[in-house]
mmCIF file of C-alpha atoms in Angstrom:
data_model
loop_
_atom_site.group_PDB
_atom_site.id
_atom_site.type_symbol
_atom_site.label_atom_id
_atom_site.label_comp_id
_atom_site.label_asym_id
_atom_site.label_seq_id
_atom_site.Cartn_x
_atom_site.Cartn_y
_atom_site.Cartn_z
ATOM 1 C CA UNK A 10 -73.158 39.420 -171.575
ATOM 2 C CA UNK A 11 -76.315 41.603 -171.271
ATOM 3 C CA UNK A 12 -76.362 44.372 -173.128
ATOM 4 C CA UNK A 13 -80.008 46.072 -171.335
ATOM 5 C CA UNK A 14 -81.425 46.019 -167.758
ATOM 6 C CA UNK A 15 -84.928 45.430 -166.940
ATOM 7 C CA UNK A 16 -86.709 47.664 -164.361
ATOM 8 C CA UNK A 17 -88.225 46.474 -162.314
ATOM 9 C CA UNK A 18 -87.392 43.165 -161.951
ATOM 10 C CA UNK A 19 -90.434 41.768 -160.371
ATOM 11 C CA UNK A 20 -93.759 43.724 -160.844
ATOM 12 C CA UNK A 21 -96.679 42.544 -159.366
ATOM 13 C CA UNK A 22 -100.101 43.561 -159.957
ATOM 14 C CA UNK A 23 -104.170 43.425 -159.826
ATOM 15 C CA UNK A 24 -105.917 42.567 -162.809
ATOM 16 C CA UNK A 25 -107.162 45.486 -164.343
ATOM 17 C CA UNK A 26 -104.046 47.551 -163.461
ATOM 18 C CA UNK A 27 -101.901 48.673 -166.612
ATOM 19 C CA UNK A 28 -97.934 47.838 -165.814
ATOM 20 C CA UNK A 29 -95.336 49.704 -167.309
ATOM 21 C CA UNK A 30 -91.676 48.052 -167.763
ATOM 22 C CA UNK A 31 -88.761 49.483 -168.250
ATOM 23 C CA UNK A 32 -85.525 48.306 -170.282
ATOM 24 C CA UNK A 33 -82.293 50.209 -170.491
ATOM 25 C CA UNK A 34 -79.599 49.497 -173.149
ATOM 26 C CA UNK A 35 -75.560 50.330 -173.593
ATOM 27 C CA UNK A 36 -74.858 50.778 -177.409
ATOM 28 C CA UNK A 37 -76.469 52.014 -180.497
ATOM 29 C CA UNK A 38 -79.474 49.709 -181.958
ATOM 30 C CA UNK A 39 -81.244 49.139 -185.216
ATOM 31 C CA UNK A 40 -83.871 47.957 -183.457
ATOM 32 C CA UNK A 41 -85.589 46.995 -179.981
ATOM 33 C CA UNK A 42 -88.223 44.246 -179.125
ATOM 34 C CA UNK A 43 -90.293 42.658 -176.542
ATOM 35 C CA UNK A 44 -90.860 39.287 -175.704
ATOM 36 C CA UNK A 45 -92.786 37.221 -173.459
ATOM 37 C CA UNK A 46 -91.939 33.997 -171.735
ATOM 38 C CA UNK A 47 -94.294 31.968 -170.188
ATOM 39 C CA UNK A 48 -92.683 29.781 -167.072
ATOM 40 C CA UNK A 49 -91.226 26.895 -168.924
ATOM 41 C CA UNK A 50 -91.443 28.007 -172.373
ATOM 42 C CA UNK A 51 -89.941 29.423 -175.354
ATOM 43 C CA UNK A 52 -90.152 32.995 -175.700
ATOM 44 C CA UNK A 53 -93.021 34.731 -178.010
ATOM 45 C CA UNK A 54 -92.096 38.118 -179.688
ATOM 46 C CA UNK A 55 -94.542 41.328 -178.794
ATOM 47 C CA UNK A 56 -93.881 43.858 -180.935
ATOM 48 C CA UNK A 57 -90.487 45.900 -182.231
ATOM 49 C CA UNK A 58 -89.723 49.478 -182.799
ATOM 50 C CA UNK A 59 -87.481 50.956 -184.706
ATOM 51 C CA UNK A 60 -84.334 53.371 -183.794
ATOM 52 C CA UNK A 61 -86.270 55.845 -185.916
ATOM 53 C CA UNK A 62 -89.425 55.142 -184.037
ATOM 54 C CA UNK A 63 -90.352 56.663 -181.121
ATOM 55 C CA UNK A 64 -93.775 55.228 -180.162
ATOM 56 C CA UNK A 65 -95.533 51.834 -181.113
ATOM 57 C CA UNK A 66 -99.077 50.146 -180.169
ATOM 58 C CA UNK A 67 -99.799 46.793 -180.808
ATOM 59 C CA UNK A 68 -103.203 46.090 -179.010
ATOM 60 C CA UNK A 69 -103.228 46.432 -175.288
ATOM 61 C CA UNK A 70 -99.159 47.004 -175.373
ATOM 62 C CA UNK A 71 -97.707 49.885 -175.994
ATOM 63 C CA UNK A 72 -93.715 50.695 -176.587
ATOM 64 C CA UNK A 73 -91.894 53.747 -176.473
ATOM 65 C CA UNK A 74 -88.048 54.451 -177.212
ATOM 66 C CA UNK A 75 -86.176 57.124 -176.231
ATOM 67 C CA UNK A 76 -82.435 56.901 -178.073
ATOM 68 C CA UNK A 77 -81.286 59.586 -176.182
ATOM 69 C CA UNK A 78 -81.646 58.229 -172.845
ATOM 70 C CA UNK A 79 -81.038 54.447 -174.209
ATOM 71 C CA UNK A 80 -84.152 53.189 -172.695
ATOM 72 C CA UNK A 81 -87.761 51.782 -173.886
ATOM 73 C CA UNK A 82 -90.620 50.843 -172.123
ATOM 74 C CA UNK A 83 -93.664 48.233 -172.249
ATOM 75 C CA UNK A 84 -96.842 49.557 -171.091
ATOM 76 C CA UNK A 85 -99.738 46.657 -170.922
ATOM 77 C CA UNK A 86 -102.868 48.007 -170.716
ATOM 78 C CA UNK A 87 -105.943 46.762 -168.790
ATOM 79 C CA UNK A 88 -103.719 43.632 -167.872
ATOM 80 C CA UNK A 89 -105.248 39.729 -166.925
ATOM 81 C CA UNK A 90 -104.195 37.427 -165.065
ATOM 82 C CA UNK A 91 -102.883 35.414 -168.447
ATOM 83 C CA UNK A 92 -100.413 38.316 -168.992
ATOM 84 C CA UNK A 93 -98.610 36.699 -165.906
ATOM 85 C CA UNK A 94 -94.686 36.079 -167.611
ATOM 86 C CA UNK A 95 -91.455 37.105 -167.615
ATOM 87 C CA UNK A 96 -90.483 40.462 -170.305
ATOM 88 C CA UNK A 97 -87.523 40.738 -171.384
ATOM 89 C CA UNK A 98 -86.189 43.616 -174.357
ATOM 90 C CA UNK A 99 -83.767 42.163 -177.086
ATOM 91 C CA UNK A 100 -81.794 44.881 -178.932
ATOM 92 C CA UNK A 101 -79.715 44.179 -182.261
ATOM 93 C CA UNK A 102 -76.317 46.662 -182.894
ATOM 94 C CA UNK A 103 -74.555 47.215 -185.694
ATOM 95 C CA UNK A 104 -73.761 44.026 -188.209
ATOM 96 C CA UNK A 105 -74.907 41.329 -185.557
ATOM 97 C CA UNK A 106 -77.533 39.126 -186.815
ATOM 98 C CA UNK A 107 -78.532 38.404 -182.757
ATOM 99 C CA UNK A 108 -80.755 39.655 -180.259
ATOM 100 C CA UNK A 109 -78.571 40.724 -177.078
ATOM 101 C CA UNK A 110 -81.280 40.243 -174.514
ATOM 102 C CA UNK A 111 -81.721 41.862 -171.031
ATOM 103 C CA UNK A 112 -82.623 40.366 -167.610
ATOM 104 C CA UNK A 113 -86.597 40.364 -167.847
ATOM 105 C CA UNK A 114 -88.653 41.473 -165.597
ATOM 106 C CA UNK A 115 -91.235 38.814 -163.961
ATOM 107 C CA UNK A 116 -94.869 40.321 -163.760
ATOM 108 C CA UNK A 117 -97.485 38.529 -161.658
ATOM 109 C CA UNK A 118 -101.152 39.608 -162.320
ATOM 110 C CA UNK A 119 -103.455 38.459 -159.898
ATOM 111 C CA UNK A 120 -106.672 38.114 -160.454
ATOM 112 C CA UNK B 14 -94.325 21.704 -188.433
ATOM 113 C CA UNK B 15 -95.620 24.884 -187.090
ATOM 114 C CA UNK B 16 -93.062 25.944 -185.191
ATOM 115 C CA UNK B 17 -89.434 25.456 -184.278
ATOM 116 C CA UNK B 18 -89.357 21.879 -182.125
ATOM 117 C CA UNK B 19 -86.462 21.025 -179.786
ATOM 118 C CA UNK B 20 -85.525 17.567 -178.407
ATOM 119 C CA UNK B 21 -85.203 16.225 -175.566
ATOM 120 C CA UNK B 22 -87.291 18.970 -173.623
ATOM 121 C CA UNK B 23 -85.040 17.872 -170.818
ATOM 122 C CA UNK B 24 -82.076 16.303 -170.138
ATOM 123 C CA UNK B 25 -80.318 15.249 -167.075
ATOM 124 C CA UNK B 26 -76.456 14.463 -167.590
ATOM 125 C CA UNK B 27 -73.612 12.936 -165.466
ATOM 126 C CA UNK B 28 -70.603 15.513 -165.303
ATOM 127 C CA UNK B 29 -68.718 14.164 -167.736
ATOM 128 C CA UNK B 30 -70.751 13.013 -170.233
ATOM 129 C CA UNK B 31 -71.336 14.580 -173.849
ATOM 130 C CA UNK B 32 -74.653 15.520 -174.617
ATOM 131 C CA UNK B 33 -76.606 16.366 -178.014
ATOM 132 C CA UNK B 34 -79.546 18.651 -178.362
ATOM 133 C CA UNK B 35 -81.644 18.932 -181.716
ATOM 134 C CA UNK B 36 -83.592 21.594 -182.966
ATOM 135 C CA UNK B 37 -85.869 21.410 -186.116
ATOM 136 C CA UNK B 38 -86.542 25.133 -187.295
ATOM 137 C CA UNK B 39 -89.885 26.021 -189.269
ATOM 138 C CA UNK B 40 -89.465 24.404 -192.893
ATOM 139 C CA UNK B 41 -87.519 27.089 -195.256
ATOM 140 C CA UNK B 42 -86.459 29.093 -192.545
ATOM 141 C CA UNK B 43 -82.658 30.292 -193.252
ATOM 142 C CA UNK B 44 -81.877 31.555 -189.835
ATOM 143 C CA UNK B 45 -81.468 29.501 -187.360
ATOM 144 C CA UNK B 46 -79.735 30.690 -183.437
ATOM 145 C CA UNK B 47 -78.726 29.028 -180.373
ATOM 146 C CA UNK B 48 -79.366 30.607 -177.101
ATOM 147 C CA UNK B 49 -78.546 29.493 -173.444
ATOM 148 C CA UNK B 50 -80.197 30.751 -171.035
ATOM 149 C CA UNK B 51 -79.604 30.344 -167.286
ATOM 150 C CA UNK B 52 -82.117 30.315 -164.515
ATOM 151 C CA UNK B 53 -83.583 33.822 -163.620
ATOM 152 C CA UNK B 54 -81.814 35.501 -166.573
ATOM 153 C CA UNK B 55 -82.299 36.555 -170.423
ATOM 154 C CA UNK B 56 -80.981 34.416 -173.342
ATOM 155 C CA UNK B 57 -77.541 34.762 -174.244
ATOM 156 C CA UNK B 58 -76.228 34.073 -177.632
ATOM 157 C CA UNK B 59 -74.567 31.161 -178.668
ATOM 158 C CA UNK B 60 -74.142 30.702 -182.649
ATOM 159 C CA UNK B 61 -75.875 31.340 -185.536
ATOM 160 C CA UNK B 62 -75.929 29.687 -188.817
ATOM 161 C CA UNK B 63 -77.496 31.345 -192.212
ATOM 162 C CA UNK B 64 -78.073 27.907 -194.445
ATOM 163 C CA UNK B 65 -76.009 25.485 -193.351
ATOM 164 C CA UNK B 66 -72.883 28.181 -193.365
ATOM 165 C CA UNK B 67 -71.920 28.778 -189.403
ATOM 166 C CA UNK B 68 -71.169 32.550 -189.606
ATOM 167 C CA UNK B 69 -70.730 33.631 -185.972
ATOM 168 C CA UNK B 70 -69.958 31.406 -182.995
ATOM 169 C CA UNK B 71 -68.528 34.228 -180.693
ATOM 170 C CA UNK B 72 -70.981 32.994 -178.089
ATOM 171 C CA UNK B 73 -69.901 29.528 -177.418
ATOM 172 C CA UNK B 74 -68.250 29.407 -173.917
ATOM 173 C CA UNK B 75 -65.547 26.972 -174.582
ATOM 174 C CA UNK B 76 -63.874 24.311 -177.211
ATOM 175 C CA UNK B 77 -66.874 21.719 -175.739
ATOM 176 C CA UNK B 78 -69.588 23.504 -177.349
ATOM 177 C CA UNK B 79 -69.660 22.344 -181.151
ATOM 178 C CA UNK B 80 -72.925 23.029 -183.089
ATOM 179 C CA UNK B 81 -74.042 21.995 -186.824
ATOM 180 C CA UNK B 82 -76.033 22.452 -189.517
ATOM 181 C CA UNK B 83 -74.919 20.338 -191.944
ATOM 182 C CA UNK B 84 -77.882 20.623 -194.586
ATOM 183 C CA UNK B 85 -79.346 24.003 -193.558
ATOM 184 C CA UNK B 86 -82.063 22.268 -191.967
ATOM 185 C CA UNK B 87 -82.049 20.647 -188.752
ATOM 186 C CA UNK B 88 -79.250 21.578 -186.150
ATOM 187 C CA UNK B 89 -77.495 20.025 -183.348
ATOM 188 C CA UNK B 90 -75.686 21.479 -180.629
ATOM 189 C CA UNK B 91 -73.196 19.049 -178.788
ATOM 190 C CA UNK B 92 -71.693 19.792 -175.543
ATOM 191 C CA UNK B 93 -68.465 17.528 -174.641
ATOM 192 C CA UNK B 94 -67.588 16.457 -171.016
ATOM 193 C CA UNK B 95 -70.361 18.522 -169.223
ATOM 194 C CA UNK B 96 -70.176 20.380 -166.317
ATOM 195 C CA UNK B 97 -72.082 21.167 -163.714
ATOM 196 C CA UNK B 98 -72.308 25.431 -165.108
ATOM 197 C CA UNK B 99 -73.518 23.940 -168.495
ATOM 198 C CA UNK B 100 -76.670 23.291 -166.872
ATOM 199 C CA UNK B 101 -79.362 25.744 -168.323
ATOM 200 C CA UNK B 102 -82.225 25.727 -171.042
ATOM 201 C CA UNK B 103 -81.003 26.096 -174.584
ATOM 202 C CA UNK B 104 -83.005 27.849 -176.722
ATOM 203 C CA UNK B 105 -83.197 27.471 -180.729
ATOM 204 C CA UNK B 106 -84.606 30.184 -182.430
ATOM 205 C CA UNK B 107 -85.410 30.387 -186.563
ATOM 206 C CA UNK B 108 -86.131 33.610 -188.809
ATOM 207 C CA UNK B 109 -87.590 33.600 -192.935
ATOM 208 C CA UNK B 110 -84.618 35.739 -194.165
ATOM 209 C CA UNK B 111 -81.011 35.927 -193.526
ATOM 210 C CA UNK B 112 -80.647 38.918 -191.801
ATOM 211 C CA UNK B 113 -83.094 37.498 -189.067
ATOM 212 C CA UNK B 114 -83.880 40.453 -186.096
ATOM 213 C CA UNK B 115 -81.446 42.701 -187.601
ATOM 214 C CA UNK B 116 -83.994 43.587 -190.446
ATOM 215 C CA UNK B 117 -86.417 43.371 -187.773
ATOM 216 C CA UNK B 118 -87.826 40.081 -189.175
ATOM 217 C CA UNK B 119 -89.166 38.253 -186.470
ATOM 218 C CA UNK B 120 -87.359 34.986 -184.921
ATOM 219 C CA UNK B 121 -89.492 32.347 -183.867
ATOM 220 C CA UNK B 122 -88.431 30.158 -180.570
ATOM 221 C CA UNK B 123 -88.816 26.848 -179.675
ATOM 222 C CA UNK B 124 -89.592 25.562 -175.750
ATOM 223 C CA UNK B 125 -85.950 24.599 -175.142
ATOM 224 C CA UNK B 126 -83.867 22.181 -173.990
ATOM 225 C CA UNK B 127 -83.453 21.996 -170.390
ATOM 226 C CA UNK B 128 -79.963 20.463 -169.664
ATOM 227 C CA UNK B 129 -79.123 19.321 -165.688
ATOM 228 C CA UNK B 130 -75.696 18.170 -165.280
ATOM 229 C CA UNK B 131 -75.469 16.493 -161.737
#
């Protein structure tokens, strides 16, 4: 099953724009990630934070967690028209050695 | 090579019939996962071996999903009499260490297998 929900779950944009995703999650993590999946491909990992982490930059993405609230989000700054993918967080709990992923959210940058 | 490689990128299978998908993981990797992943939705786990030791398969649906590893190396998922709900992309994923994204090491993923069964 799921253990996170993406908001929105379709996000469209102009290029230029910055788009902000949001992931909510049901359980206690070690750690939270983003990845990226093209249409028709494997998925790419972005960037992780930490459950001690609150804030993250890698580039033109930025990631913030919020324990509290179980939730993160994805902020893509500046974004092109090759950010165009689906998102999707991927949490790991407790002793599990897998990601539990959530339901992505598909963003659309047109150019 | 470079990455993790699956085969065959896509299958098409008669209900009924078994199928077996491969995935090579990046050389010396000691992680390896399965993943299935439906249209429109995130990955969901399916096993995971550390070596060629199977240590959790509490994501296989049923009895017809078998999966192997038998030299720590490559691995093969099987799926037995197929049905038409089997039909999704399944996703093999590799990390260095044996912990894989619980240590936050990061897991590499191949393209997929994308299974029909008409």
């Amino acid at each position: 099953s799921q253990q996170g929900e993406e908001d929105p779950q379709a996000l469209s944009i102009q290029e230029g724009e910055n788009a902000t995703m949001n992931c909510s999650y049901k359980t206690s993590i070690n750690n939270l990630q983003w990845y990226r999946q093209n249409s028709g491909r494997g998925l790419v990992h972005l960037i992780l934070i930490r459950s001690n982490e609150r804030e993250k930059h890698s580039g033109r993405l930025r990631v913030t967690l919020d324990t509290s609230k179980k939730s993160s989000s994805l902020l893509i700054t500046a974004s092109r028209a090759a950010d165009t993918a689906s998102y999707f967080c991927a949490t790991t709990s407790g002793s599990a050695r897998q990601l539990t992923f959530g339901s992505g959210t598909q963003l659309t940058v047109l150019p | 090579g470079a990455g993790v490689s699956q085969s065959p990128r896509y299958k098409v299978a008669k209900r009924g019939q078994d199928v077996a998908l491969r995935c090579d993981p990046i050389s010396g990797h000691v992680s390896l996962f399965w993943y299935q992943q439906a249209l429109g939705q995130g990955p969901e786990f399916l096993t995971y071996f550390q070596n060629e030791a199977q240590l959790d398969k509490s994501g296989l649906p049923s009895d017809r999903f078998f999966a192997e590893r038998p030299e720590g190396s490559v691995s093969t998922l099987k799926i037995q009499r197929t049905q038409q709900e089997d039909s999704a992309v399944y996703l093999c994923a590799s990390s260095l260490l044996a912990l894989g994204p619980l240590s936050g090491n990061t897991i590499y993923f191949g393209e997929g297998s994308w299974l029909t069964v008409v």
